Short mmCIF file of C-alpha atoms in Angstrom, two decimals:
data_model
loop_
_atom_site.label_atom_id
_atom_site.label_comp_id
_atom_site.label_asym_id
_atom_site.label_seq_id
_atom_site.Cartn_x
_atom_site.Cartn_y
_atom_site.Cartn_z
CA UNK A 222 -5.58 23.66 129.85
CA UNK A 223 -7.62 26.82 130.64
CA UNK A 224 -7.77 29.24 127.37
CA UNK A 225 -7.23 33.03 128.33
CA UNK A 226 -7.04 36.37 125.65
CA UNK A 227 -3.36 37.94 125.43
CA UNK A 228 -2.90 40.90 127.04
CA UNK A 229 -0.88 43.53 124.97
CA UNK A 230 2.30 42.49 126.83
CA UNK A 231 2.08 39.19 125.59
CA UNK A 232 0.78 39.55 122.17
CA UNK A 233 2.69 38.08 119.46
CA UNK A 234 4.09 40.19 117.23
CA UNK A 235 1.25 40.18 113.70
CA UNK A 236 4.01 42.68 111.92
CA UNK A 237 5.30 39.45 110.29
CA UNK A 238 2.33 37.98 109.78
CA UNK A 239 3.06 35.52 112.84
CA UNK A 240 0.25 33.74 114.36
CA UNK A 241 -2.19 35.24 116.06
CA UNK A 242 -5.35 35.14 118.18
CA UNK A 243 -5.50 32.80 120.52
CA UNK A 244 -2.46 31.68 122.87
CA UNK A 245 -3.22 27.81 123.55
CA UNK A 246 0.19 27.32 124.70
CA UNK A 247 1.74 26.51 121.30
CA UNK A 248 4.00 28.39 118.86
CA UNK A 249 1.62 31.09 117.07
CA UNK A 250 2.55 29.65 113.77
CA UNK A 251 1.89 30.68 110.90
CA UNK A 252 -1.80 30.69 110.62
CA UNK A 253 -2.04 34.72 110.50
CA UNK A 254 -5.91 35.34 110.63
CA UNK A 255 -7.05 31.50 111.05
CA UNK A 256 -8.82 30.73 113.87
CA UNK A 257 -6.55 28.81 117.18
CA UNK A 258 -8.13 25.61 117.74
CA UNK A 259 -10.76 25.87 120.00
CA UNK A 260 -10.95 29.62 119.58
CA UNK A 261 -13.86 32.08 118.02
CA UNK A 262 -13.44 33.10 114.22
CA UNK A 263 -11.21 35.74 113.48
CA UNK A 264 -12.90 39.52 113.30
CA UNK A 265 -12.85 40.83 109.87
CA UNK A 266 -14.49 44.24 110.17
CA UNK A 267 -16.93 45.24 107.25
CA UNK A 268 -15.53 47.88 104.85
CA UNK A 269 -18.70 49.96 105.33
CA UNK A 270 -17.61 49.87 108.61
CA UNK A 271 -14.20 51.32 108.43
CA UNK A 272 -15.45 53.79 105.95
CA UNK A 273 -18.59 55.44 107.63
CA UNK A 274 -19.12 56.82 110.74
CA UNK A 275 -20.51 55.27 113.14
CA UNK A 276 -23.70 57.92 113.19
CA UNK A 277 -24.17 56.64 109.49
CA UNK A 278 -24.97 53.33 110.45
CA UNK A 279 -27.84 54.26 113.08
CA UNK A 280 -31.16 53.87 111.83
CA UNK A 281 -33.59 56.60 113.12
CA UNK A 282 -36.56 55.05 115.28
CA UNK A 283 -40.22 56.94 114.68
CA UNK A 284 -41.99 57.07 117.57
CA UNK A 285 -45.25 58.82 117.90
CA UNK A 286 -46.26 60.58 120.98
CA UNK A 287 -42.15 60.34 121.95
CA UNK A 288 -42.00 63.82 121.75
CA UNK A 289 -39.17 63.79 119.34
CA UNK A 290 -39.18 63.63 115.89
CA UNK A 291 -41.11 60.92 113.75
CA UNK A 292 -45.34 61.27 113.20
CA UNK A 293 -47.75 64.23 113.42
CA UNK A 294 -48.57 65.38 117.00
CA UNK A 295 -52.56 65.33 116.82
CA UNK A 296 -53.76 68.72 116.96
CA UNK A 297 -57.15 70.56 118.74
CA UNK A 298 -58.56 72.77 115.97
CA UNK A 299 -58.56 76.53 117.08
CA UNK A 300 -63.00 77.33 118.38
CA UNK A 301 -64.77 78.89 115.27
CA UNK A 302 -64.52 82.55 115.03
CA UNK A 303 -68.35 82.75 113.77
CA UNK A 304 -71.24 80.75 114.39
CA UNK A 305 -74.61 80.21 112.18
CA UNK A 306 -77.65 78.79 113.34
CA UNK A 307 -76.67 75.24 111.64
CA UNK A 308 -74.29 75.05 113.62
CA UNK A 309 -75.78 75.11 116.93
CA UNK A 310 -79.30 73.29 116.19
CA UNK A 311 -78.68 70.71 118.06
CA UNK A 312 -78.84 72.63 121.08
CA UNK A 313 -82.07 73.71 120.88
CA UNK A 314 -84.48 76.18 122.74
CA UNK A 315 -86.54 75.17 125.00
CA UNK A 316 -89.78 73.88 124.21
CA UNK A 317 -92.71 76.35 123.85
CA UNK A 318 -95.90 76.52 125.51
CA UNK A 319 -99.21 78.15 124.64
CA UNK A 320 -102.08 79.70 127.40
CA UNK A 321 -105.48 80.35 126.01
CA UNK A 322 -107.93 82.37 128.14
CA UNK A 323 -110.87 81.62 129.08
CA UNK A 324 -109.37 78.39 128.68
CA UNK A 325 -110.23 75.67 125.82
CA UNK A 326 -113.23 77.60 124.62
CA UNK A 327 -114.32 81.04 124.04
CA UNK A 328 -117.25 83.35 122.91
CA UNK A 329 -117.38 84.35 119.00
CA UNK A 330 -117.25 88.11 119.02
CA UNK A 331 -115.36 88.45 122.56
CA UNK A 332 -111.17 88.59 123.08
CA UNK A 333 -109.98 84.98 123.60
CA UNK A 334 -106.69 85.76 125.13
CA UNK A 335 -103.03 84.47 124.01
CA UNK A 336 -99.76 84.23 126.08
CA UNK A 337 -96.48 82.19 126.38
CA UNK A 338 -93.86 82.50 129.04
CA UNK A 339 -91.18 81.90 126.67
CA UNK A 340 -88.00 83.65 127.82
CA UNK A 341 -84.18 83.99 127.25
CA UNK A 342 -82.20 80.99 128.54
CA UNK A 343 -78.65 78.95 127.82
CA UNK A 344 -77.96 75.29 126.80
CA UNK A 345 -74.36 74.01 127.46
CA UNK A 346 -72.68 71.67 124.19
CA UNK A 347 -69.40 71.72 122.30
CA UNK A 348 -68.23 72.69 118.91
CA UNK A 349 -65.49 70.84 117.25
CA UNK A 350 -64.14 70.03 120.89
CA UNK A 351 -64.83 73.23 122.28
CA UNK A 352 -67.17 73.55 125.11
CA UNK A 353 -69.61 76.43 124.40
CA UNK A 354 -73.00 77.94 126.22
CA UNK A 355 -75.55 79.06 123.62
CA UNK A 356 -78.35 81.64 124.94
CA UNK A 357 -81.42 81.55 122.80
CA UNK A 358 -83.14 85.09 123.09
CA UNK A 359 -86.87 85.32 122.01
CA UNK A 360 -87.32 88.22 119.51
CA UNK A 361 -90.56 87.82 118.52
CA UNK A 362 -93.55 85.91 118.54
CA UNK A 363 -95.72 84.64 115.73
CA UNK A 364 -99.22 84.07 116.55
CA UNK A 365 -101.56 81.40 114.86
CA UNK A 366 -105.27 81.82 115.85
CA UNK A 367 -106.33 78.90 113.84
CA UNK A 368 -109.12 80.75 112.23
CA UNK A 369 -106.93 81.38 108.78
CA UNK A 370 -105.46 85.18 110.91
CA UNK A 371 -102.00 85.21 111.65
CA UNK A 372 -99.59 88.15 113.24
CA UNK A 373 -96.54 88.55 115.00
CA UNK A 374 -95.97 90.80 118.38
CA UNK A 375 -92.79 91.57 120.26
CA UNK A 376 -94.38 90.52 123.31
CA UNK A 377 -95.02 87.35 124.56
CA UNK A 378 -98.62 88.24 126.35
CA UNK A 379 -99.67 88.00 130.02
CA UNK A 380 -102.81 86.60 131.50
CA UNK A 381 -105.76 89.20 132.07
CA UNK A 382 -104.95 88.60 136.13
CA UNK A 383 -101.09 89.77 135.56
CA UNK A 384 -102.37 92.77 133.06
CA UNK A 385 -104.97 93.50 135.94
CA UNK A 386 -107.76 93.39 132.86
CA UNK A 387 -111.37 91.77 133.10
CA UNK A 388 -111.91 88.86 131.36
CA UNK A 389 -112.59 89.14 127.32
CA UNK A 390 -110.75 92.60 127.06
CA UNK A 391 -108.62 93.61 124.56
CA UNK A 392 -104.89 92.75 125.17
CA UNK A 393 -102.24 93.08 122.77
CA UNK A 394 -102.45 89.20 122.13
CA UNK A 395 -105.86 88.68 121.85
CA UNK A 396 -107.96 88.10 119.40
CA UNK A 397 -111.40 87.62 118.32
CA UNK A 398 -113.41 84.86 116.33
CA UNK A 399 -116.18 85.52 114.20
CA UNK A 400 -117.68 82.10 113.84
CA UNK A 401 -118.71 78.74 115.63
CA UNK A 402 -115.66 76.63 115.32
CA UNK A 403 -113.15 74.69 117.14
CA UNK A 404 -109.88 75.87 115.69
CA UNK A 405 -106.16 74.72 116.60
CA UNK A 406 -104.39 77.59 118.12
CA UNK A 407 -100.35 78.40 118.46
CA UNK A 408 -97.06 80.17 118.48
CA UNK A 409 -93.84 80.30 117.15
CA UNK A 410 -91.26 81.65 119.26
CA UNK A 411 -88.30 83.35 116.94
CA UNK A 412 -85.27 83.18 118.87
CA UNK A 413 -81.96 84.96 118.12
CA UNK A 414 -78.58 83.23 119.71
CA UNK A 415 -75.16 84.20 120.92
CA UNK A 416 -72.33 81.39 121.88
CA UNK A 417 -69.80 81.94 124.77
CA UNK A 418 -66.68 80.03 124.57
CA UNK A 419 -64.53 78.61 127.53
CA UNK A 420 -62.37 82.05 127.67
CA UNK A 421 -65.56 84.22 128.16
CA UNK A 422 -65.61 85.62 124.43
CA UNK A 423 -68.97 85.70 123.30
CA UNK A 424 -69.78 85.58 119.10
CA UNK A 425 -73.14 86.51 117.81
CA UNK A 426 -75.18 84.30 116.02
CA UNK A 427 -76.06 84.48 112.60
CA UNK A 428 -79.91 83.87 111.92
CA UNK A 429 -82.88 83.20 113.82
CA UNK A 430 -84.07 79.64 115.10
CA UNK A 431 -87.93 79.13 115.32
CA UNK A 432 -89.76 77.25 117.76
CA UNK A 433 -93.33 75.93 117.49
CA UNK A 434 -95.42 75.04 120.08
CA UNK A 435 -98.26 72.33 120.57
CA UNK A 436 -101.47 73.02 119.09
CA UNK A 437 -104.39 74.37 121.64
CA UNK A 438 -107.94 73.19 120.81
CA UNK A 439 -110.35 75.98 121.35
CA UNK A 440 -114.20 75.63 121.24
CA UNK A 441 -115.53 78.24 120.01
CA UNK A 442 -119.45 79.01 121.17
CA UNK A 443 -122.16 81.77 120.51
CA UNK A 444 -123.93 83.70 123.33
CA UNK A 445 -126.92 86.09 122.94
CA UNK A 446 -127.50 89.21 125.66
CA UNK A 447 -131.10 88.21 127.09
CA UNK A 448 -133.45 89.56 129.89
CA UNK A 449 -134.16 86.60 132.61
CA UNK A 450 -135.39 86.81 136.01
CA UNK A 451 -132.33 85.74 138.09
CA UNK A 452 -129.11 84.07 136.80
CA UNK A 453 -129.90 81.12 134.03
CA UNK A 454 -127.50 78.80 136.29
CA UNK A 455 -129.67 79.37 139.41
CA UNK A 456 -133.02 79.40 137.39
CA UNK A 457 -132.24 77.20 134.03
CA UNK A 458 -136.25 76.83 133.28
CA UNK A 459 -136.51 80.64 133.32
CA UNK A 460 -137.89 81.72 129.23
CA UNK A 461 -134.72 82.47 127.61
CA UNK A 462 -132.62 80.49 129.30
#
């Protein structure tokens, strides 16, 4: 016999505590909330139930990245506002080079002439997630003749062709030995720095960043002002030479 639910029509009447439930085709009885045979359990509903509403008994799902409620959004820090030179050393200037003229040896008592080609350039990082372009200025230039003399310039030097000089003049980077040696020349190139961000804003630097180059060997020699017939490379066994 095929087991269908009562439609309100047909429901028995509970008010009496008649039976209930299922209709199997028998009286209702008297069972009240038992079960028909063959039927589900009766539904008792929870107290809790009947006393909260129904938002009371939803528990709130956390879900990150959702966009709704529930976890901390991850967050870009804001670019610095200032900058020191810590904080951009490892974008460094480029490396320095030094030019001695004559070349690797000079004369003691003539100019042996000093020059770099150092000049202001950028180097492209990031900060803290920011992309930045530093640009490393040269301010000054410290220069180490190797001979115990040291001085600084605001010019970098130029060769005695650019300055349109004869060789072993006086330029303002030259210098001159006083004895036979061979002494380790160089310069230190003091740089100041200013960072761009991505919006165009650029922040000065605090503090300079120095920059050392290589070491130049220089042989130093002596020469003597003598009276030949001819030039000593085109007559070597001339007296004197």
């Amino acid at each position: 016999m095929e087991e269908t639910y009562s439609d309100e029509s047909t429901s028995p009447d509970l008010s009496d505590g008649g039976g209930g439930g299922w209709d199997d085709g028998e009286s209702g009885g008297d069972g009240g909330d038992a079960a028909a045979p063959g039927g589900p359990p009766p539904f008792t509903p929870s107290v809790r139930a009947l006393a909260s509403p129904m938002s009371s008994l939803l528990t709130p799902v956390q879900c990150r990245g959702c966009g709704g409620g529930g976890g901390a959004r991850p967050t870009v820090p804001a670019p610095p506002r200032s900058f020191t030179i810590s904080d951009v050393l490892t974008l460094a200037p480029a490396s320095v080079t030094l030019t001695a003229e004559p070349s690797t040896w000079s004369i003691v008592g003539s100019h042996t002439n000093f020059f770099t080609t150092a000049t202001k350039h950028a180097a492209a990082g990031t900060v803290l997630g920011h992309p930045i372009t530093v640009t490393f200025t040269p301010v000054s230039y410290r220069w180490n003749s190797g001979d115990g003399t040291t001085r600084e310039t605001t010019t970098p030097g130029a060769s005695w062709a650019a300055l349109g000089q004869e060789d072993f003049t006086a330029t303002a980077t030259s210098h001159v030995y006083r004895e036979k040696a061979t002494v380790q020349a160089s310069v230190t190139v003091v740089y100041t720095a200013s960072v761009t961000l991505a919006n165009g804003t650029s922040i000065p630097v605090t503090g300079t960043l120095d920059r050392a180059s290589a070491a130049v060997p220089i042989e130093l020699f002596t020469a003597d002002t003598v009276i030949t017939v001819g030039d000593c490379s085109e007559h070597p066994q001339q007296p004197r030479c």
